[in-house]
C-alpha cells in the first residue's frame, strides 16, 4: 500500500479548512505531477462523482507461499491444486473488511441502499456529489487536463480516511492517480519473423540446419510418437489475438510434413469476446498458423483448444495497448472485478471495453469465467514492461499466479529482441534511459509464468549437436534482427525458486556491464540492467528456420513464438502420461524445473545482443538468454512422473 502514516503536522497546517479531524490520516498523497497535466480548477461541489473504494484483498502477502505450496516438489501439498472458488474466496476482501467500510460509510451518511458491490468483488461503489465526497475523504478535488492528449480527469493531491479503517482500504478512485501518457504504437505483436523456405525432405534429419521440420524437433528433444489413446481432458490451450489460422494452411502443412494427421484436423474453439477463426487462406495469420503447425505434430491425437481473444476491432491491435486481461477474465470470473494495485477489473484505458462501441464489434457482455482453463496454455504474444504501468502488470501477474494455484501451466514467449525492445519502443533502438539500458519484456518478467527463449541449429550443425542461443543479424535471414529475449525485470524482484541459479550466474559468469539496483535507480552510474530483478527466460526451445505454411505459401519462420508451443506441447504430453497414471496436472512449472536443471539440455553458446551491446552470454547453468536450457523429453518425463 502507498500509505503515508502520520499526519500530525498536516492536520495542523490545514485545520483552518476544518478538514482532517483527529482520527483521519492521509491515505494517499501524490508527490509528483507530470508537466503534461494542467490543473484547471476546483470541482464544483454539485458535480456528481462515482466513487470506487478498493478494499484490501485478503492474503495477498501469502500468495507466493500458497503457490509454492502446491508447485514446489518438496512441499507435502505438491499438486494439490485449488478450486476456482477457493482461489476467489481466499483473496476476496474479508467480511470484516467489508463490514468495517460499510459501517464507516453508513455512519457518514451514505446508506447501504446507495452502495453497490458484487460477489467476491474487491470494491464498493456509490454515487455522490463532490461536496459529499470531499467531506467524506477530507479533501478537495480538481479538474486536470492533459496538454498532450486532451484527456480530462479529476484527482486530488491527497485524501484522508479514519485511521481505524485504513487497513481495510487499498485505494480510492478518483484519487491521487493521473493516467499515464497514452502511446500511439501497438505493442501487441506476435513474436515471430519470416524468410523463404528451401525444399526439404520431411523425414530426413540431414537438413535440420536449414529448415526445422517436425522430424527435426522430435529428434532434438527425443520426443517419442504419441500414444494412440488420449484423455478427453487434456487439450492444449493456445492463445491467439488478431491472428487467425486457416484450415487450408493446416492441411498443406499436414500433407507435407505430418501425413499421419488427418486433413481437416482443427482446434476446439474457445472464442472470447467476439474472437473467431479460422480465416480464409488469403487472410490467414502467420502466428496462429505457426502455433498450430508446431503443436499438432507433438500432441496429436491430443486436441488443441483455441482461445481466440477479442473482436476484430480490438484484435487488430492498434486500438489498445493492453493484452491478456479479457482472456484472463474469460478463464476466471472473479478477475473481472478483482481489485489490486489500484485497479478494479479491466482498465478502460488499456483494455477492450465490451459491448464494443465500434459497429460490427462484439455486442455481448465481457466474458467472465466462461471457460475452464486447460492444463497447459501456450502464449506467443507480449510487449515490454515499459509499455504499461507497473500497477497494470502487477494486477495481471497475480492472475497468472491464480492460474498456477488451479493447476494450469502457462508458457510465454520471452521476446525476439534480445535485451532490447522492438525498434522505436521508448528510444529508436528499443532501449530505455539514454538508449543503453536494457528493456525487459512483459508479461515475461512476472515471476509466476514460465518463459521460453529461443535456440537455433546453426549451419553445419546436426540435431545431435548442442543447440545455441539464436542470433540473426538484421536482414539475415529475416527482415529484422532476432535474438532470444532475456534479462532482468525492473518491476519484480528475484523469486526464491531462481535465487540460487541467478546468484550462480552472477558469481561465475558475471556480465561485464555496469548495473543498477532497483527500478528507481535505473541507469544510475551507467548501469544497464537491474541486478535485483527477476531473471528470464526460464527455459528455451528451437525458434529458428521453422518450416511452415501460411497464406498457401511455405516459409521459414523464427521467433520465441515458435519455441513456446514446442515446449508447451511437450509439457502437455507429460501431463497426458500423468493423467494416464492417475496423477494430476502440473500447474506452475518453475519450482520443479529449477530443482531439476539436469532434465534440460544446457545451452552454453551464444548471446542475445541489443542496445548497442552483445547482450548477455549463455553459460553453463541458468542464463538470461536460454534459461535452464531446452527440453529433454525422457528426462523431463522421468522428473514429473516421479512426483505425486
Ligand atoms: C456550480 O454548478 C452550478 C450548477 O451548474 C452553478 O449554478 C454554480 O454557479 C456552480 N458554482 C460555481 C462555484 O461555479
Ligand atoms: C462471509 O459472509 C458470507 C455471506 O455473508 C458468508 O457466507 C461467509 O461464511 C462469511 N465468511 C466468513 C469467513 O465469516
Ligand atoms: C452512478 O451513476 C451512473 C450514471 O447514472 C450509473 O451508471 C452508475 O451505475 C451509478 N453507480 C453506482 C455505484 O450507483
Ligand atoms: C527422405 O529421407 C528419407 C530418410 O532419410 C529417405 O528414406 C527418403 O528416400 C527421402 N525421400 C526423398 C524423396 O528423397
Ligand atoms: C474429465 O474431467 C471431468 C471432471 O473434471 C470428469 O468427470 C471426467 O470423467 C474426465 N474425463 C476423462 C476422460 O478423464
Ligand atoms: C555459436 O553461436 C554463434 C552465434 O552466437 C554461431 O555463429 C556459431 O555457429 C555457434 N556455434 C555452434 C557450434 O553452433
PDB file of C-alpha atoms in Angstrom, residues 280-531:
ATOM      1  CA  UNK A 280      -9.916 -17.638 -45.388  1.00  0.00           C
ATOM      2  CA  UNK A 281      -6.458 -18.635 -46.599  1.00  0.00           C
ATOM      3  CA  UNK A 282      -5.719 -15.190 -48.041  1.00  0.00           C
ATOM      4  CA  UNK A 283      -6.302 -13.594 -44.617  1.00  0.00           C
ATOM      5  CA  UNK A 284      -4.513 -16.240 -42.579  1.00  0.00           C
ATOM      6  CA  UNK A 285      -2.405 -15.124 -39.648  1.00  0.00           C
ATOM      7  CA  UNK A 286       1.136 -16.438 -39.576  1.00  0.00           C
ATOM      8  CA  UNK A 287       1.334 -16.518 -35.798  1.00  0.00           C
ATOM      9  CA  UNK A 288      -1.736 -18.679 -35.396  1.00  0.00           C
ATOM     10  CA  UNK A 289      -0.738 -20.997 -38.245  1.00  0.00           C
ATOM     11  CA  UNK A 290       2.730 -21.316 -36.745  1.00  0.00           C
ATOM     12  CA  UNK A 291       1.465 -22.207 -33.276  1.00  0.00           C
ATOM     13  CA  UNK A 292      -0.815 -24.947 -34.574  1.00  0.00           C
ATOM     14  CA  UNK A 293       1.744 -26.314 -37.014  1.00  0.00           C
ATOM     15  CA  UNK A 294       4.254 -26.686 -34.180  1.00  0.00           C
ATOM     16  CA  UNK A 295       1.851 -28.065 -31.578  1.00  0.00           C
ATOM     17  CA  UNK A 296      -0.125 -30.604 -33.618  1.00  0.00           C
ATOM     18  CA  UNK A 297       2.840 -32.796 -34.632  1.00  0.00           C
ATOM     19  CA  UNK A 298       3.830 -33.130 -30.963  1.00  0.00           C
ATOM     20  CA  UNK A 299       0.451 -33.537 -29.276  1.00  0.00           C
ATOM     21  CA  UNK A 300      -1.766 -35.225 -31.891  1.00  0.00           C
ATOM     22  CA  UNK A 301      -4.103 -37.138 -31.269  1.00  0.00           C
ATOM     23  CA  UNK A 302      -4.463 -34.941 -28.218  1.00  0.00           C
ATOM     24  CA  UNK A 303      -6.529 -31.925 -29.136  1.00  0.00           C
ATOM     25  CA  UNK A 304      -5.786 -28.221 -29.128  1.00  0.00           C
ATOM     26  CA  UNK A 305      -8.090 -25.569 -27.683  1.00  0.00           C
ATOM     27  CA  UNK A 306      -8.022 -22.189 -29.375  1.00  0.00           C
ATOM     28  CA  UNK A 307      -8.513 -19.193 -27.099  1.00  0.00           C
ATOM     29  CA  UNK A 308      -9.139 -16.703 -29.904  1.00  0.00           C
ATOM     30  CA  UNK A 309      -9.484 -13.477 -27.968  1.00  0.00           C
ATOM     31  CA  UNK A 310     -11.201 -10.151 -28.737  1.00  0.00           C
ATOM     32  CA  UNK A 311     -13.300  -8.996 -31.663  1.00  0.00           C
ATOM     33  CA  UNK A 312     -11.807  -7.800 -34.916  1.00  0.00           C
ATOM     34  CA  UNK A 313     -11.506  -4.161 -33.868  1.00  0.00           C
ATOM     35  CA  UNK A 314      -9.580  -4.843 -30.699  1.00  0.00           C
ATOM     36  CA  UNK A 315      -7.882  -7.890 -32.180  1.00  0.00           C
ATOM     37  CA  UNK A 316      -6.488  -5.696 -34.950  1.00  0.00           C
ATOM     38  CA  UNK A 317      -4.147  -4.414 -32.275  1.00  0.00           C
ATOM     39  CA  UNK A 318      -3.889  -0.701 -32.880  1.00  0.00           C
ATOM     40  CA  UNK A 319      -6.718   0.415 -30.635  1.00  0.00           C
ATOM     41  CA  UNK A 320      -5.482  -0.575 -27.168  1.00  0.00           C
ATOM     42  CA  UNK A 321      -2.062  -1.313 -25.670  1.00  0.00           C
ATOM     43  CA  UNK A 322      -3.164  -3.815 -23.063  1.00  0.00           C
ATOM     44  CA  UNK A 323      -3.388  -7.552 -23.588  1.00  0.00           C
ATOM     45  CA  UNK A 324      -4.427 -10.719 -21.774  1.00  0.00           C
ATOM     46  CA  UNK A 325      -6.925  -9.178 -19.349  1.00  0.00           C
ATOM     47  CA  UNK A 326     -10.015 -10.068 -21.394  1.00  0.00           C
ATOM     48  CA  UNK A 327      -8.531 -13.547 -21.904  1.00  0.00           C
ATOM     49  CA  UNK A 328      -7.928 -13.968 -18.169  1.00  0.00           C
ATOM     50  CA  UNK A 329     -11.448 -12.676 -17.429  1.00  0.00           C
ATOM     51  CA  UNK A 330     -12.863 -15.464 -19.585  1.00  0.00           C
ATOM     52  CA  UNK A 331     -10.913 -18.076 -17.601  1.00  0.00           C
ATOM     53  CA  UNK A 332     -11.593 -16.657 -14.134  1.00  0.00           C
ATOM     54  CA  UNK A 333     -14.848 -14.813 -13.477  1.00  0.00           C
ATOM     55  CA  UNK A 334     -13.542 -13.243 -10.286  1.00  0.00           C
ATOM     56  CA  UNK A 335     -10.773 -11.452 -12.212  1.00  0.00           C
ATOM     57  CA  UNK A 336     -13.407  -9.281 -13.937  1.00  0.00           C
ATOM     58  CA  UNK A 337     -13.959  -7.405 -10.683  1.00  0.00           C
ATOM     59  CA  UNK A 338     -10.697  -8.137  -8.901  1.00  0.00           C
ATOM     60  CA  UNK A 339      -9.021  -5.104  -7.340  1.00  0.00           C
ATOM     61  CA  UNK A 340      -5.322  -4.862  -6.753  1.00  0.00           C
ATOM     62  CA  UNK A 341      -2.611  -2.234  -7.094  1.00  0.00           C
ATOM     63  CA  UNK A 342      -5.172   0.478  -7.667  1.00  0.00           C
ATOM     64  CA  UNK A 343      -7.204  -1.200 -10.391  1.00  0.00           C
ATOM     65  CA  UNK A 344     -10.555  -2.941 -10.273  1.00  0.00           C
ATOM     66  CA  UNK A 345     -11.385  -5.030 -13.308  1.00  0.00           C
ATOM     67  CA  UNK A 346     -10.095  -4.237 -16.769  1.00  0.00           C
ATOM     68  CA  UNK A 347      -8.541  -0.855 -17.393  1.00  0.00           C
ATOM     69  CA  UNK A 348     -10.643   1.009 -19.990  1.00  0.00           C
ATOM     70  CA  UNK A 349      -7.545   2.956 -20.935  1.00  0.00           C
ATOM     71  CA  UNK A 350      -5.651  -0.177 -21.979  1.00  0.00           C
ATOM     72  CA  UNK A 351      -8.148  -2.984 -22.360  1.00  0.00           C
ATOM     73  CA  UNK A 352     -11.057  -3.557 -24.755  1.00  0.00           C
ATOM     74  CA  UNK A 353     -14.459  -2.448 -23.482  1.00  0.00           C
ATOM     75  CA  UNK A 354     -17.486  -4.652 -24.183  1.00  0.00           C
ATOM     76  CA  UNK A 355     -20.106  -4.371 -25.521  1.00  0.00           C
ATOM     77  CA  UNK A 356     -17.888  -2.875 -28.237  1.00  0.00           C
ATOM     78  CA  UNK A 357     -18.975   0.573 -29.410  1.00  0.00           C
ATOM     79  CA  UNK A 358     -17.437   0.046 -32.858  1.00  0.00           C
ATOM     80  CA  UNK A 359     -20.014  -1.007 -35.408  1.00  0.00           C
ATOM     81  CA  UNK A 360     -19.720  -4.676 -36.247  1.00  0.00           C
ATOM     82  CA  UNK A 361     -17.839  -5.302 -32.992  1.00  0.00           C
ATOM     83  CA  UNK A 362     -18.782  -7.766 -30.283  1.00  0.00           C
ATOM     84  CA  UNK A 363     -22.045  -6.581 -28.774  1.00  0.00           C
ATOM     85  CA  UNK A 364     -22.190  -9.091 -25.927  1.00  0.00           C
ATOM     86  CA  UNK A 365     -21.083  -8.525 -22.365  1.00  0.00           C
ATOM     87  CA  UNK A 366     -17.479  -9.083 -21.320  1.00  0.00           C
ATOM     88  CA  UNK A 367     -16.992 -12.831 -20.844  1.00  0.00           C
ATOM     89  CA  UNK A 368     -16.254 -13.700 -17.232  1.00  0.00           C
ATOM     90  CA  UNK A 369     -15.384 -17.242 -16.164  1.00  0.00           C
ATOM     91  CA  UNK A 370     -16.762 -18.691 -19.392  1.00  0.00           C
ATOM     92  CA  UNK A 371     -14.099 -21.373 -19.904  1.00  0.00           C
ATOM     93  CA  UNK A 372     -12.344 -23.749 -17.564  1.00  0.00           C
ATOM     94  CA  UNK A 373      -8.630 -23.206 -18.167  1.00  0.00           C
ATOM     95  CA  UNK A 374      -6.782 -26.054 -19.886  1.00  0.00           C
ATOM     96  CA  UNK A 375      -3.939 -27.805 -18.059  1.00  0.00           C
ATOM     97  CA  UNK A 376      -1.312 -26.109 -20.219  1.00  0.00           C
ATOM     98  CA  UNK A 377      -1.526 -22.784 -22.080  1.00  0.00           C
ATOM     99  CA  UNK A 378       0.870 -21.536 -24.765  1.00  0.00           C
ATOM    100  CA  UNK A 379       1.128 -17.769 -25.358  1.00  0.00           C
ATOM    101  CA  UNK A 380       3.298 -16.302 -28.114  1.00  0.00           C
ATOM    102  CA  UNK A 381       2.413 -12.633 -27.591  1.00  0.00           C
ATOM    103  CA  UNK A 382       3.608  -9.782 -25.432  1.00  0.00           C
ATOM    104  CA  UNK A 383       5.325  -6.436 -25.196  1.00  0.00           C
ATOM    105  CA  UNK A 384       7.736  -4.602 -22.930  1.00  0.00           C
ATOM    106  CA  UNK A 385       7.477  -3.699 -19.255  1.00  0.00           C
ATOM    107  CA  UNK A 386       7.941  -0.131 -20.445  1.00  0.00           C
ATOM    108  CA  UNK A 387       4.666  -0.260 -22.405  1.00  0.00           C
ATOM    109  CA  UNK A 388       2.290  -0.357 -19.468  1.00  0.00           C
ATOM    110  CA  UNK A 389       2.118   0.976 -15.946  1.00  0.00           C
ATOM    111  CA  UNK A 390       3.510  -1.304 -13.251  1.00  0.00           C
ATOM    112  CA  UNK A 391       0.130  -1.498 -11.485  1.00  0.00           C
ATOM    113  CA  UNK A 392      -1.483  -2.937 -14.624  1.00  0.00           C
ATOM    114  CA  UNK A 393       1.228  -5.575 -14.883  1.00  0.00           C
ATOM    115  CA  UNK A 394       1.222  -6.485 -11.197  1.00  0.00           C
ATOM    116  CA  UNK A 395      -2.523  -6.996 -11.083  1.00  0.00           C
ATOM    117  CA  UNK A 396      -2.270  -9.221 -14.157  1.00  0.00           C
ATOM    118  CA  UNK A 397       0.733 -11.071 -12.775  1.00  0.00           C
ATOM    119  CA  UNK A 398      -1.299 -12.050  -9.699  1.00  0.00           C
ATOM    120  CA  UNK A 399      -3.825 -13.604 -12.023  1.00  0.00           C
ATOM    121  CA  UNK A 400      -1.167 -15.817 -13.578  1.00  0.00           C
ATOM    122  CA  UNK A 401      -0.366 -16.872 -10.014  1.00  0.00           C
ATOM    123  CA  UNK A 402      -4.011 -17.857  -9.543  1.00  0.00           C
ATOM    124  CA  UNK A 403      -3.951 -19.976 -12.688  1.00  0.00           C
ATOM    125  CA  UNK A 404      -0.931 -21.767 -11.242  1.00  0.00           C
ATOM    126  CA  UNK A 405      -2.788 -22.355  -7.977  1.00  0.00           C
ATOM    127  CA  UNK A 406      -5.535 -24.017 -10.013  1.00  0.00           C
ATOM    128  CA  UNK A 407      -3.087 -26.334 -11.759  1.00  0.00           C
ATOM    129  CA  UNK A 408      -2.568 -24.584 -15.098  1.00  0.00           C
ATOM    130  CA  UNK A 409       0.932 -24.275 -16.581  1.00  0.00           C
ATOM    131  CA  UNK A 410       1.362 -21.032 -18.540  1.00  0.00           C
ATOM    132  CA  UNK A 411       4.261 -20.754 -21.007  1.00  0.00           C
ATOM    133  CA  UNK A 412       5.034 -17.431 -22.686  1.00  0.00           C
ATOM    134  CA  UNK A 413       7.440 -16.416 -25.449  1.00  0.00           C
ATOM    135  CA  UNK A 414      10.299 -14.353 -23.981  1.00  0.00           C
ATOM    136  CA  UNK A 415      10.576 -11.863 -26.889  1.00  0.00           C
ATOM    137  CA  UNK A 416      12.628 -11.611 -30.047  1.00  0.00           C
ATOM    138  CA  UNK A 417      14.782  -8.558 -29.436  1.00  0.00           C
ATOM    139  CA  UNK A 418      17.471  -9.880 -27.129  1.00  0.00           C
ATOM    140  CA  UNK A 419      17.987  -7.480 -24.231  1.00  0.00           C
ATOM    141  CA  UNK A 420      16.198  -4.685 -26.131  1.00  0.00           C
ATOM    142  CA  UNK A 421      12.613  -3.917 -27.061  1.00  0.00           C
ATOM    143  CA  UNK A 422      11.365  -3.552 -30.626  1.00  0.00           C
ATOM    144  CA  UNK A 423      12.865  -0.643 -32.546  1.00  0.00           C
ATOM    145  CA  UNK A 424      11.189   2.614 -31.635  1.00  0.00           C
ATOM    146  CA  UNK A 425       9.969   1.427 -28.238  1.00  0.00           C
ATOM    147  CA  UNK A 426      10.960   4.289 -25.918  1.00  0.00           C
ATOM    148  CA  UNK A 427      14.203   5.028 -27.798  1.00  0.00           C
ATOM    149  CA  UNK A 428      14.760   4.412 -31.511  1.00  0.00           C
ATOM    150  CA  UNK A 429      16.814   1.326 -30.623  1.00  0.00           C
ATOM    151  CA  UNK A 430      14.065  -0.055 -28.381  1.00  0.00           C
ATOM    152  CA  UNK A 431      16.047   0.544 -25.191  1.00  0.00           C
ATOM    153  CA  UNK A 432      15.463   2.581 -22.057  1.00  0.00           C
ATOM    154  CA  UNK A 433      17.023   5.633 -20.454  1.00  0.00           C
ATOM    155  CA  UNK A 434      19.645   7.120 -22.738  1.00  0.00           C
ATOM    156  CA  UNK A 435      19.253   4.151 -25.093  1.00  0.00           C
ATOM    157  CA  UNK A 436      21.795   1.932 -23.373  1.00  0.00           C
ATOM    158  CA  UNK A 437      19.504   0.466 -20.689  1.00  0.00           C
ATOM    159  CA  UNK A 438      18.066  -2.991 -21.427  1.00  0.00           C
ATOM    160  CA  UNK A 439      14.277  -3.244 -21.825  1.00  0.00           C
ATOM    161  CA  UNK A 440      12.645  -6.253 -20.101  1.00  0.00           C
ATOM    162  CA  UNK A 441       9.629  -7.897 -21.714  1.00  0.00           C
ATOM    163  CA  UNK A 442       6.060  -8.091 -20.415  1.00  0.00           C
ATOM    164  CA  UNK A 443       4.370 -10.213 -19.137  1.00  0.00           C
ATOM    165  CA  UNK A 444       7.537 -12.309 -19.021  1.00  0.00           C
ATOM    166  CA  UNK A 445       9.059 -10.683 -16.013  1.00  0.00           C
ATOM    167  CA  UNK A 446       6.084 -11.829 -13.912  1.00  0.00           C
ATOM    168  CA  UNK A 447       7.597 -14.448 -11.576  1.00  0.00           C
ATOM    169  CA  UNK A 448       4.564 -16.767 -11.879  1.00  0.00           C
ATOM    170  CA  UNK A 449       4.887 -17.751 -15.525  1.00  0.00           C
ATOM    171  CA  UNK A 450       7.342 -19.922 -17.421  1.00  0.00           C
ATOM    172  CA  UNK A 451       9.244 -18.013 -20.108  1.00  0.00           C
ATOM    173  CA  UNK A 452      10.579 -19.673 -23.198  1.00  0.00           C
ATOM    174  CA  UNK A 453      13.630 -18.303 -25.028  1.00  0.00           C
ATOM    175  CA  UNK A 454      14.825 -19.393 -28.475  1.00  0.00           C
ATOM    176  CA  UNK A 455      17.633 -21.624 -29.716  1.00  0.00           C
ATOM    177  CA  UNK A 456      18.961 -22.398 -33.186  1.00  0.00           C
ATOM    178  CA  UNK A 457      20.713 -25.186 -35.083  1.00  0.00           C
ATOM    179  CA  UNK A 458      23.461 -23.199 -36.818  1.00  0.00           C
ATOM    180  CA  UNK A 459      24.566 -24.140 -40.352  1.00  0.00           C
ATOM    181  CA  UNK A 460      26.745 -27.247 -40.343  1.00  0.00           C
ATOM    182  CA  UNK A 461      25.337 -28.477 -37.024  1.00  0.00           C
ATOM    183  CA  UNK A 462      23.061 -31.512 -36.632  1.00  0.00           C
ATOM    184  CA  UNK A 463      20.236 -32.381 -34.248  1.00  0.00           C
ATOM    185  CA  UNK A 464      22.762 -34.454 -32.294  1.00  0.00           C
ATOM    186  CA  UNK A 465      24.910 -31.378 -31.569  1.00  0.00           C
ATOM    187  CA  UNK A 466      24.139 -28.931 -28.765  1.00  0.00           C
ATOM    188  CA  UNK A 467      21.996 -26.013 -29.934  1.00  0.00           C
ATOM    189  CA  UNK A 468      22.996 -22.366 -29.488  1.00  0.00           C
ATOM    190  CA  UNK A 469      21.120 -19.253 -28.472  1.00  0.00           C
ATOM    191  CA  UNK A 470      19.600 -17.739 -31.583  1.00  0.00           C
ATOM    192  CA  UNK A 471      21.107 -14.610 -33.018  1.00  0.00           C
ATOM    193  CA  UNK A 472      20.184 -13.488 -36.530  1.00  0.00           C
ATOM    194  CA  UNK A 473      21.537 -10.073 -37.561  1.00  0.00           C
ATOM    195  CA  UNK A 474      19.192  -7.649 -39.379  1.00  0.00           C
ATOM    196  CA  UNK A 475      18.353  -8.966 -42.847  1.00  0.00           C
ATOM    197  CA  UNK A 476      19.741 -12.499 -42.303  1.00  0.00           C
ATOM    198  CA  UNK A 477      17.598 -14.429 -42.840  1.00  0.00           C
ATOM    199  CA  UNK A 478      14.748 -12.289 -41.558  1.00  0.00           C
ATOM    200  CA  UNK A 479      13.987  -8.678 -42.196  1.00  0.00           C
ATOM    201  CA  UNK A 480      14.589  -7.647 -38.598  1.00  0.00           C
ATOM    202  CA  UNK A 481      17.253  -8.626 -36.122  1.00  0.00           C
ATOM    203  CA  UNK A 482      16.328 -11.605 -33.964  1.00  0.00           C
ATOM    204  CA  UNK A 483      17.803 -12.621 -30.619  1.00  0.00           C
ATOM    205  CA  UNK A 484      16.353 -14.580 -27.719  1.00  0.00           C
ATOM    206  CA  UNK A 485      14.585 -12.240 -25.268  1.00  0.00           C
ATOM    207  CA  UNK A 486      16.217 -12.258 -21.863  1.00  0.00           C
ATOM    208  CA  UNK A 487      17.318 -10.135 -18.941  1.00  0.00           C
ATOM    209  CA  UNK A 488      16.142  -8.870 -15.576  1.00  0.00           C
ATOM    210  CA  UNK A 489      12.881  -7.228 -14.553  1.00  0.00           C
ATOM    211  CA  UNK A 490      12.596  -3.656 -13.389  1.00  0.00           C
ATOM    212  CA  UNK A 491       9.331  -4.419 -11.599  1.00  0.00           C
ATOM    213  CA  UNK A 492       9.716  -7.745  -9.825  1.00  0.00           C
ATOM    214  CA  UNK A 493      12.443  -8.963  -7.509  1.00  0.00           C
ATOM    215  CA  UNK A 494      14.206 -12.316  -7.801  1.00  0.00           C
ATOM    216  CA  UNK A 495      11.822 -15.090  -6.693  1.00  0.00           C
ATOM    217  CA  UNK A 496      13.196 -17.678  -4.268  1.00  0.00           C
ATOM    218  CA  UNK A 497      12.918 -20.549  -6.712  1.00  0.00           C
ATOM    219  CA  UNK A 498      15.512 -18.984  -9.033  1.00  0.00           C
ATOM    220  CA  UNK A 499      17.647 -17.139  -6.460  1.00  0.00           C
ATOM    221  CA  UNK A 500      20.428 -19.749  -6.385  1.00  0.00           C
ATOM    222  CA  UNK A 501      20.502 -20.039 -10.190  1.00  0.00           C
ATOM    223  CA  UNK A 502      20.737 -16.272 -10.683  1.00  0.00           C
ATOM    224  CA  UNK A 503      23.355 -15.909  -7.938  1.00  0.00           C
ATOM    225  CA  UNK A 504      25.455 -18.615  -9.569  1.00  0.00           C
ATOM    226  CA  UNK A 505      25.244 -16.823 -12.918  1.00  0.00           C
ATOM    227  CA  UNK A 506      26.467 -13.569 -11.385  1.00  0.00           C
ATOM    228  CA  UNK A 507      29.159 -15.357  -9.399  1.00  0.00           C
ATOM    229  CA  UNK A 508      30.653 -17.496 -12.138  1.00  0.00           C
ATOM    230  CA  UNK A 509      29.732 -15.589 -15.312  1.00  0.00           C
ATOM    231  CA  UNK A 510      29.401 -12.021 -14.153  1.00  0.00           C
ATOM    232  CA  UNK A 511      28.372  -9.805 -17.101  1.00  0.00           C
ATOM    233  CA  UNK A 512      30.876  -7.049 -17.775  1.00  0.00           C
ATOM    234  CA  UNK A 513      28.209  -4.305 -17.828  1.00  0.00           C
ATOM    235  CA  UNK A 514      27.585  -1.846 -15.034  1.00  0.00           C
ATOM    236  CA  UNK A 515      24.260  -2.451 -13.317  1.00  0.00           C
ATOM    237  CA  UNK A 516      21.837  -0.626 -11.048  1.00  0.00           C
ATOM    238  CA  UNK A 517      19.827  -1.876  -8.089  1.00  0.00           C
ATOM    239  CA  UNK A 518      16.071  -1.318  -8.200  1.00  0.00           C
ATOM    240  CA  UNK A 519      13.906   0.447 -10.770  1.00  0.00           C
ATOM    241  CA  UNK A 520      14.233   3.816  -9.066  1.00  0.00           C
ATOM    242  CA  UNK A 521      17.970   3.688  -9.770  1.00  0.00           C
ATOM    243  CA  UNK A 522      17.576   2.854 -13.447  1.00  0.00           C
ATOM    244  CA  UNK A 523      20.628   3.967 -15.408  1.00  0.00           C
ATOM    245  CA  UNK A 524      22.471   5.113 -12.272  1.00  0.00           C
ATOM    246  CA  UNK A 525      26.268   5.060 -12.677  1.00  0.00           C
ATOM    247  CA  UNK A 526      25.815   3.899 -16.260  1.00  0.00           C
ATOM    248  CA  UNK A 527      24.007   0.721 -15.152  1.00  0.00           C
ATOM    249  CA  UNK A 528      22.184  -1.095 -17.964  1.00  0.00           C
ATOM    250  CA  UNK A 529      20.233  -3.786 -16.079  1.00  0.00           C
ATOM    251  CA  UNK A 530      18.611  -4.306 -12.684  1.00  0.00           C
ATOM    252  CA  UNK A 531      20.805  -6.579 -10.611  1.00  0.00           C
TER     253      UNK A 531
END
